[in-house]
């Protein structure tokens, strides 16, 4: 696709930059149609256009609309390709009003996730994603009971587990005593989500029993960095930036479980199981290992060179949905740099990012950003994945609410490619 890149020009009528549009010639070529057909598509509302501020009496055409229409044409020519590629970064397969990714931004119900991370609390973001109303945050979370106390035997078991393992042990026990979790009306699911998030935050902080009521980010800050109250804003931003990301593997898993009308506790546990895979949230462990391997900022170039010569991958850079760089990773790097500019972890993260850009021509993604934050603040081992899990729980609950409302079972079919059945010959 040929998209003309020029100086940044902003089109307020569609909230677009010039780089996200195409001229008529490129648009027609991309679709293999004439300009007259292009104009007809615009008049029918299939493609949006905006006035070109760089040339009089000229229009430009929204590149995303061009891509979507091209995809529809390809599907019409070969419908079998829809099924074949749908589950592999393919065409959309499920309606959702939660998250929109346009190649350079990630939007939660129409609001930029980076803007939310800078301005809102975790609870407000959860209320926005779950109910589309951040003003409901206090009503949802303040009404959430703490739950029952944990007996001493279970407390000892949980103490020896990682935060993710604590979540997976404790959630089924909570579910057994929470009959309200089977009320699948949106407001009630949101209440269950608040109970789950509150307990998970305390488990991550090392507290297995209720204590002083506090917000999610505040609970983590008080446990991990009690002498650094300024770190709460960083932790809050990390949780919000991880809150949702469309139909990633853990969110799709969560939706499948919710479509079967399992409780939100089962939905979250299913999401946790998928999140830990090293191709998903577990990638943070590989990025953390890269940080440990470097140790000091001045070693970044040598370590990257050694990895590349061995044929090893360099985790934490690039994202298939963001050709120009993951906005979540960029935001975390900016926040870490502004809050902890002199920390060794920050300098190490910047050195790694700079070297990777020069060699890989890729930008840091959210996994790298979480590890940069963890290194800059000297958080406990496993903190990046813990933050990822806590934040993404918000999204899993949001997806569950949508599936409960849709009330249809997700049941795709497999395309059989095995040995053909043998013919059955009836005995006379």
mmCIF file of N, CA, C and O in Angstrom, residues 99 108 125-126 129 237-245 251 328 387-388 390-396 399:
data_model
loop_
_atom_site.group_PDB
_atom_site.id
_atom_site.type_symbol
_atom_site.label_atom_id
_atom_site.label_comp_id
_atom_site.label_asym_id
_atom_site.label_seq_id
_atom_site.Cartn_x
_atom_site.Cartn_y
_atom_site.Cartn_z
ATOM 1 N N UNK A 99 -12.645 -1.953 22.853
ATOM 2 C CA UNK A 99 -11.329 -1.452 22.445
ATOM 3 C C UNK A 99 -11.217 -1.362 20.935
ATOM 4 O O UNK A 99 -11.603 -2.290 20.224
ATOM 5 N N UNK A 108 -10.149 2.960 24.496
ATOM 6 C CA UNK A 108 -11.108 2.253 25.337
ATOM 7 C C UNK A 108 -12.443 2.994 25.255
ATOM 8 O O UNK A 108 -12.557 4.125 25.733
ATOM 9 N N UNK A 125 -11.261 3.850 35.357
ATOM 10 C CA UNK A 125 -11.069 3.174 34.073
ATOM 11 C C UNK A 125 -11.870 1.892 34.014
ATOM 12 O O UNK A 125 -12.476 1.572 32.978
ATOM 13 N N UNK A 126 -11.890 1.143 35.100
ATOM 14 C CA UNK A 126 -12.682 -0.084 35.144
ATOM 15 C C UNK A 126 -14.163 0.218 34.934
ATOM 16 O O UNK A 126 -14.841 -0.453 34.144
ATOM 17 N N UNK A 129 -14.758 1.044 31.252
ATOM 18 C CA UNK A 129 -14.736 -0.121 30.374
ATOM 19 C C UNK A 129 -15.937 -1.021 30.630
ATOM 20 O O UNK A 129 -16.559 -1.538 29.697
ATOM 21 N N UNK A 237 -0.721 4.022 35.991
ATOM 22 C CA UNK A 237 -0.657 4.109 34.537
ATOM 23 C C UNK A 237 -0.409 2.738 33.913
ATOM 24 O O UNK A 237 -1.021 2.384 32.888
ATOM 25 N N UNK A 238 0.480 1.962 34.520
ATOM 26 C CA UNK A 238 0.775 0.633 33.987
ATOM 27 C C UNK A 238 -0.465 -0.250 33.991
ATOM 28 O O UNK A 238 -0.751 -0.961 33.014
ATOM 29 N N UNK A 239 -1.214 -0.226 35.078
ATOM 30 C CA UNK A 239 -2.426 -1.033 35.172
ATOM 31 C C UNK A 239 -3.448 -0.624 34.114
ATOM 32 O O UNK A 239 -4.079 -1.477 33.472
ATOM 33 N N UNK A 240 -3.599 0.673 33.916
ATOM 34 C CA UNK A 240 -4.595 1.160 32.955
ATOM 35 C C UNK A 240 -4.187 0.832 31.524
ATOM 36 O O UNK A 240 -5.015 0.413 30.703
ATOM 37 N N UNK A 241 -2.908 0.999 31.204
ATOM 38 C CA UNK A 241 -2.448 0.716 29.845
ATOM 39 C C UNK A 241 -2.578 -0.767 29.502
ATOM 40 O O UNK A 241 -2.670 -1.125 28.328
ATOM 41 N N UNK A 242 -2.590 -1.619 30.519
ATOM 42 C CA UNK A 242 -2.749 -3.060 30.293
ATOM 43 C C UNK A 242 -4.205 -3.511 30.339
ATOM 44 O O UNK A 242 -4.487 -4.703 30.152
ATOM 45 N N UNK A 243 -5.130 -2.595 30.573
ATOM 46 C CA UNK A 243 -6.508 -2.984 30.882
ATOM 47 C C UNK A 243 -7.174 -3.817 29.803
ATOM 48 O O UNK A 243 -7.897 -4.768 30.107
ATOM 49 N N UNK A 244 -6.954 -3.495 28.549
ATOM 50 C CA UNK A 244 -7.571 -4.300 27.485
ATOM 51 C C UNK A 244 -6.787 -4.106 26.204
ATOM 52 O O UNK A 244 -6.052 -3.120 26.046
ATOM 53 N N UNK A 245 -6.959 -5.050 25.281
ATOM 54 C CA UNK A 245 -6.282 -4.936 23.986
ATOM 55 C C UNK A 245 -6.996 -5.789 22.954
ATOM 56 O O UNK A 245 -6.387 -6.617 22.273
ATOM 57 N N UNK A 251 -7.971 -12.610 26.277
ATOM 58 C CA UNK A 251 -9.314 -12.026 26.241
ATOM 59 C C UNK A 251 -10.272 -12.890 25.429
ATOM 60 O O UNK A 251 -11.451 -13.013 25.768
ATOM 61 N N UNK A 328 1.495 2.145 24.091
ATOM 62 C CA UNK A 328 1.551 1.821 25.522
ATOM 63 C C UNK A 328 2.998 1.738 25.999
ATOM 64 O O UNK A 328 3.346 2.241 27.075
ATOM 65 N N UNK A 387 1.491 -6.893 37.257
ATOM 66 C CA UNK A 387 0.804 -5.681 36.812
ATOM 67 C C UNK A 387 -0.036 -5.957 35.570
ATOM 68 O O UNK A 387 -1.175 -5.480 35.450
ATOM 69 N N UNK A 388 0.529 -6.730 34.645
ATOM 70 C CA UNK A 388 -0.191 -7.091 33.425
ATOM 71 C C UNK A 388 -1.476 -7.831 33.781
ATOM 72 O O UNK A 388 -2.561 -7.525 33.262
ATOM 73 N N UNK A 390 -3.185 -7.936 36.674
ATOM 74 C CA UNK A 390 -4.151 -7.100 37.389
ATOM 75 C C UNK A 390 -4.858 -6.144 36.431
ATOM 76 O O UNK A 390 -6.085 -5.996 36.470
ATOM 77 N N UNK A 391 -4.075 -5.493 35.569
ATOM 78 C CA UNK A 391 -4.687 -4.570 34.628
ATOM 79 C C UNK A 391 -5.615 -5.274 33.660
ATOM 80 O O UNK A 391 -6.748 -4.837 33.430
ATOM 81 N N UNK A 392 -5.159 -6.393 33.089
ATOM 82 C CA UNK A 392 -5.952 -7.075 32.077
ATOM 83 C C UNK A 392 -7.216 -7.710 32.665
ATOM 84 O O UNK A 392 -8.174 -7.964 31.918
ATOM 85 N N UNK A 393 -7.242 -7.934 33.968
ATOM 86 C CA UNK A 393 -8.466 -8.434 34.596
ATOM 87 C C UNK A 393 -9.637 -7.488 34.329
ATOM 88 O O UNK A 393 -10.780 -7.912 34.166
ATOM 89 N N UNK A 394 -9.353 -6.192 34.260
ATOM 90 C CA UNK A 394 -10.404 -5.220 33.939
ATOM 91 C C UNK A 394 -11.008 -5.552 32.586
ATOM 92 O O UNK A 394 -12.237 -5.600 32.417
ATOM 93 N N UNK A 395 -10.149 -5.796 31.603
ATOM 94 C CA UNK A 395 -10.643 -6.126 30.271
ATOM 95 C C UNK A 395 -11.399 -7.436 30.247
ATOM 96 O O UNK A 395 -12.440 -7.554 29.578
ATOM 97 N N UNK A 396 -10.904 -8.454 30.944
ATOM 98 C CA UNK A 396 -11.588 -9.752 30.949
ATOM 99 C C UNK A 396 -13.011 -9.619 31.493
ATOM 100 O O UNK A 396 -13.939 -10.227 30.957
ATOM 101 N N UNK A 399 -15.117 -7.989 28.778
ATOM 102 C CA UNK A 399 -15.484 -8.955 27.738
ATOM 103 C C UNK A 399 -16.567 -9.913 28.240
ATOM 104 O O UNK A 399 -17.464 -10.304 27.487
#
